Tab-separated table of C-alpha atoms in Angstrom:
chain	number	residue	atom	x	y	z
A	25	GLY	CA	18.983	-5.943	18.356
A	26	GLN	CA	18.799	-5.328	15.021
A	27	SER	CA	18.206	-1.431	13.110
A	28	LEU	CA	19.102	-0.332	9.374
A	29	GLU	CA	19.590	3.114	8.568
A	30	GLN	CA	18.368	4.748	5.565
A	31	PRO	CA	18.483	8.418	4.598
A	32	SER	CA	15.167	10.627	5.570
A	33	GLU	CA	15.096	12.152	2.367
A	34	VAL	CA	15.968	12.181	-1.050
A	35	THR	CA	15.126	14.198	-3.982
A	36	ALA	CA	15.993	14.199	-7.982
A	37	VAL	CA	15.424	15.206	-11.264
A	38	GLU	CA	12.511	13.350	-13.166
A	39	GLY	CA	14.055	11.169	-15.533
A	40	ALA	CA	17.653	11.007	-14.252
A	41	ILE	CA	18.713	7.809	-11.373
A	42	VAL	CA	19.167	7.994	-7.611
A	43	GLN	CA	20.512	5.171	-5.355
A	44	ILE	CA	18.638	4.685	-2.101
A	45	ASN	CA	21.141	3.197	0.303
A	46	CYS	CA	20.968	0.663	3.668
A	47	THR	CA	23.005	-0.125	5.765
A	48	TYR	CA	22.039	-2.898	8.541
A	49	GLN	CA	23.288	-4.669	11.636
A	50	THR	CA	21.748	-7.816	12.502
A	51	SER	CA	22.678	-11.540	13.788
A	52	GLY	CA	21.306	-14.720	11.289
A	53	PHE	CA	20.775	-12.175	7.762
A	54	TYR	CA	17.888	-14.387	5.819
A	55	GLY	CA	17.587	-11.810	3.412
A	56	LEU	CA	16.790	-7.569	2.863
A	57	SER	CA	14.160	-6.427	0.666
A	58	TRP	CA	12.770	-3.243	-0.900
A	59	TYR	CA	9.031	-1.741	-0.434
A	60	GLN	CA	7.441	0.936	-1.792
A	61	GLN	CA	4.605	2.986	-0.384
A	62	HIS	CA	2.915	6.136	-1.614
A	63	ASP	CA	1.539	8.515	1.444
A	64	GLY	CA	-2.044	6.990	2.415
A	65	GLY	CA	-1.877	3.584	0.623
A	66	ALA	CA	0.293	0.869	2.437
A	67	PRO	CA	3.278	-0.806	1.403
A	68	THR	CA	4.398	-2.554	-2.143
A	69	PHE	CA	6.625	-5.037	-2.469
A	70	LEU	CA	9.477	-4.139	-4.830
A	71	SER	CA	12.519	-6.220	-4.155
A	72	TYR	CA	13.927	-9.356	-2.193
A	73	ASN	CA	17.751	-10.208	-1.949
A	74	ALA	CA	18.868	-13.209	0.116
A	75	LEU	CA	22.650	-13.389	-2.306
A	76	ASP	CA	25.128	-10.410	-2.870
A	77	GLY	CA	24.509	-8.416	-6.128
A	78	LEU	CA	22.238	-7.207	-8.269
A	79	GLU	CA	18.871	-7.931	-8.412
A	80	GLU	CA	16.951	-6.035	-11.747
A	81	THR	CA	13.423	-6.015	-12.384
A	82	GLY	CA	12.404	-3.173	-15.140
A	83	ARG	CA	13.734	0.277	-13.772
A	84	PHE	CA	14.143	-0.534	-9.857
A	85	SER	CA	17.426	-2.636	-8.984
A	86	SER	CA	18.479	-3.516	-5.932
A	87	PHE	CA	22.294	-4.934	-4.201
A	88	LEU	CA	23.235	-6.915	-2.042
A	89	SER	CA	26.628	-6.849	-0.470
A	90	ARG	CA	26.468	-9.112	3.090
A	91	SER	CA	29.612	-8.651	3.744
A	92	ASP	CA	29.707	-5.233	3.801
A	93	SER	CA	25.840	-5.117	5.972
A	94	TYR	CA	25.040	-3.040	2.872
A	95	GLY	CA	22.156	-2.913	0.706
A	96	TYR	CA	20.680	-0.589	-2.286
A	97	LEU	CA	17.626	0.515	-4.492
A	98	LEU	CA	18.521	1.942	-7.786
A	99	LEU	CA	15.585	3.715	-9.877
A	100	GLN	CA	16.162	4.109	-13.612
A	101	GLU	CA	14.842	7.209	-15.667
A	102	LEU	CA	12.357	8.111	-13.004
A	103	GLN	CA	9.266	9.158	-13.282
A	104	MET	CA	7.095	11.593	-11.512
A	105	LYS	CA	4.829	8.859	-9.570
A	106	ASP	CA	7.855	6.674	-8.393
A	107	SER	CA	7.679	10.296	-5.798
A	108	ALA	CA	7.273	8.150	-2.464
A	109	SER	CA	8.566	6.384	0.896
A	110	TYR	CA	10.989	3.803	0.561
A	111	PHE	CA	11.924	1.256	2.947
A	112	CYS	CA	14.359	-1.156	3.333
A	113	ALA	CA	13.821	-4.065	5.915
A	114	VAL	CA	15.894	-7.531	7.106
A	115	ARG	CA	14.718	-11.017	7.657
A	116	ASP	CA	16.512	-12.813	10.226
A	117	GLN	CA	16.497	-15.173	11.949
A	118	THR	CA	17.519	-16.063	15.242
A	119	GLY	CA	17.172	-19.269	18.175
A	120	GLY	CA	14.714	-20.638	16.044
A	121	TYR	CA	12.813	-17.019	14.728
A	122	GLN	CA	11.857	-15.202	11.755
A	123	LYS	CA	11.217	-11.566	12.757
A	124	VAL	CA	11.624	-8.413	9.744
A	125	THR	CA	12.918	-5.077	10.281
A	126	PHE	CA	11.502	-2.450	8.888
A	127	GLY	CA	14.155	0.860	8.462
A	128	THR	CA	12.284	3.805	8.674
A	129	GLY	CA	12.217	4.747	5.375
A	130	THR	CA	13.187	7.267	2.776
A	131	LYS	CA	11.100	9.992	1.207
A	132	LEU	CA	11.409	10.226	-2.313
A	133	GLN	CA	10.815	13.503	-4.659
A	134	VAL	CA	11.580	13.559	-8.221
A	135	ILE	CA	11.069	16.633	-9.491
A	136	PRO	CA	9.877	18.066	-13.015
B	3	GLY	CA	-10.044	-13.182	-3.196
B	4	ALA	CA	-7.625	-11.211	-4.974
B	5	GLY	CA	-5.422	-10.158	-2.143
B	6	VAL	CA	-5.176	-9.551	1.467
B	7	SER	CA	-8.273	-8.211	3.617
B	8	GLN	CA	-8.311	-6.445	6.153
B	9	SER	CA	-10.965	-5.347	8.899
B	10	PRO	CA	-12.358	-2.874	9.879
B	11	SER	CA	-11.204	-0.420	7.791
B	12	ASN	CA	-11.677	2.672	10.298
B	13	LYS	CA	-11.569	2.456	13.219
B	14	VAL	CA	-13.369	4.266	16.786
B	15	THR	CA	-12.476	3.707	19.728
B	16	GLU	CA	-12.340	5.225	24.222
B	17	LYS	CA	-9.887	3.827	25.774
B	18	GLY	CA	-9.487	1.303	27.829
B	19	LYS	CA	-12.414	-0.546	25.490
B	20	ASP	CA	-10.759	-3.635	23.539
B	21	VAL	CA	-10.768	-3.859	20.568
B	22	GLU	CA	-10.123	-6.712	17.201
B	23	LEU	CA	-9.144	-5.959	14.111
B	24	ARG	CA	-8.968	-8.782	11.150
B	25	CYS	CA	-6.943	-10.677	8.541
B	26	ASP	CA	-7.618	-12.600	5.906
B	27	PRO	CA	-4.461	-13.345	3.614
B	28	ILE	CA	-4.158	-14.485	-0.023
B	29	SER	CA	-5.317	-17.834	0.329
B	30	GLY	CA	-2.351	-20.329	0.439
B	31	HIS	CA	0.013	-18.175	2.167
B	32	THR	CA	1.894	-20.205	4.918
B	33	ALA	CA	2.865	-16.915	6.668
B	34	LEU	CA	1.812	-14.279	8.137
B	35	TYR	CA	3.080	-10.707	9.772
B	36	TRP	CA	0.865	-8.225	11.720
B	37	TYR	CA	2.538	-4.710	11.954
B	38	ARG	CA	2.136	-1.507	13.151
B	39	GLN	CA	2.969	2.012	12.165
B	40	SER	CA	2.618	5.079	13.644
B	41	LEU	CA	1.878	8.560	11.450
B	42	GLY	CA	4.419	9.570	9.379
B	43	GLN	CA	6.860	6.830	10.838
B	44	GLY	CA	8.333	2.965	9.479
B	45	LEU	CA	6.923	0.291	10.027
B	46	GLU	CA	6.982	-1.794	13.305
B	47	PHE	CA	7.117	-5.506	13.500
B	48	LEU	CA	4.475	-6.868	15.669
B	49	ILE	CA	4.586	-10.905	14.346
B	50	TYR	CA	4.835	-13.309	12.535
B	51	PHE	CA	2.873	-16.503	12.019
B	52	GLN	CA	4.090	-19.688	10.159
B	53	GLY	CA	0.760	-21.681	9.477
B	54	ASN	CA	-0.937	-20.995	12.878
B	55	SER	CA	2.120	-20.937	15.297
B	56	ALA	CA	3.967	-17.868	16.202
B	57	PRO	CA	6.617	-18.793	18.198
B	58	ASP	CA	8.151	-15.698	18.721
B	59	LYS	CA	5.490	-12.703	20.710
B	60	SER	CA	8.516	-10.608	21.536
B	61	GLY	CA	7.484	-8.603	18.822
B	62	LEU	CA	4.079	-7.873	20.794
B	63	PRO	CA	3.457	-3.839	22.250
B	64	SER	CA	2.640	-5.238	25.840
B	65	ASP	CA	0.533	-8.221	26.739
B	66	ARG	CA	-2.971	-6.014	25.936
B	67	PHE	CA	-1.266	-6.951	23.263
B	68	SER	CA	-2.585	-10.901	21.281
B	69	ALA	CA	-2.289	-12.545	18.004
B	70	GLU	CA	-3.702	-16.352	16.991
B	71	ARG	CA	-4.429	-17.646	13.363
B	72	THR	CA	-6.535	-20.369	12.955
B	73	GLY	CA	-7.161	-23.028	10.309
B	74	GLY	CA	-4.176	-21.838	8.578
B	75	SER	CA	-5.703	-18.366	8.068
B	76	VAL	CA	-7.980	-15.786	8.680
B	77	SER	CA	-6.104	-14.245	11.955
B	78	THR	CA	-6.383	-11.627	14.115
B	79	LEU	CA	-5.291	-9.156	16.032
B	80	THR	CA	-6.982	-7.930	19.743
B	81	ILE	CA	-5.832	-4.914	21.888
B	82	GLN	CA	-7.481	-5.003	25.491
B	83	ARG	CA	-7.678	-1.707	27.603
B	84	THR	CA	-6.229	0.370	24.593
B	85	GLN	CA	-4.470	2.902	24.982
B	86	GLN	CA	-4.294	6.180	23.184
B	87	GLU	CA	-0.895	5.534	22.465
B	88	ASP	CA	-2.337	2.318	20.539
B	89	SER	CA	-3.383	4.993	17.613
B	90	ALA	CA	-1.309	3.616	14.546
B	91	VAL	CA	-2.257	2.115	11.384
B	92	TYR	CA	-2.413	-1.771	11.630
B	93	LEU	CA	-1.261	-3.836	7.926
B	94	CYS	CA	-0.940	-6.982	7.794
B	95	ALA	CA	0.508	-8.420	4.807
B	96	SER	CA	1.408	-12.217	4.498
B	97	SER	CA	4.389	-13.751	1.689
B	98	THR	CA	4.425	-16.718	-0.953
B	99	TRP	CA	8.650	-17.894	-1.559
B	100	THR	CA	9.009	-17.948	-5.259
B	101	SER	CA	12.746	-19.844	-5.635
B	102	ALA	CA	13.805	-19.014	-1.661
B	103	ARG	CA	12.705	-15.167	-2.784
B	104	GLU	CA	10.306	-14.304	-0.332
B	105	THR	CA	7.338	-11.113	-1.298
B	106	GLN	CA	5.505	-10.063	0.927
B	107	TYR	CA	1.391	-8.563	-0.649
B	108	PHE	CA	-0.016	-5.638	2.171
B	109	GLY	CA	-3.399	-5.129	2.889
B	110	PRO	CA	-4.891	-2.179	3.356
B	111	GLY	CA	-4.123	-1.821	6.253
B	112	THR	CA	-6.823	-0.598	9.802
B	113	ARG	CA	-6.506	2.750	10.734
B	114	LEU	CA	-7.477	2.647	14.544
B	115	LEU	CA	-7.546	5.673	17.128
B	116	VAL	CA	-8.121	5.727	20.153
B	117	LEU	CA	-9.731	8.647	22.270
């Protein structure tokens, strides 16, 4: 089956950089996504990596190493509004079936 | 519409009743997902539609759960004989692929409370 691990909580200072790691175990790996979810809100898409390397979108970057079954989300110039839960999610395909498995989420607290 | 919509936004029901949850995806999105999120927990994948087809139903928690999609658009998730453990937020997402990258767009969810 699929499993993902990410830290449960991270605290960082406003203006700093924070990295949220995600390791996964799956067969038929297709891609790794990251989502942000504020309390009481729906998840919003941040990034998707299917190939090794770094993808940059504004203050957010995401990295994938398929050989290490590892990825991370990098948030730069942290703002108070970045306080939220961040989920990594693996998309895989086995036997013609596609499935998306989410990690349990990392709660990021940005402090002044 | 501009985004994914779900109805109802909130549903309170009595144990043993059936409920039907609706999802209207973004127009043109062929892929549609249903997830469940319990309070303070991550997202649990339920089912995925490509067009009207959902070849893998193994993510549905029990045979009380069923889902269908017609016309490649609206989808309904039905829970029969609801139980208290079915209480959760049910999220729907539709997705698009651009340059081999998928982006999922989530609806606001339906908050289900089974008394």
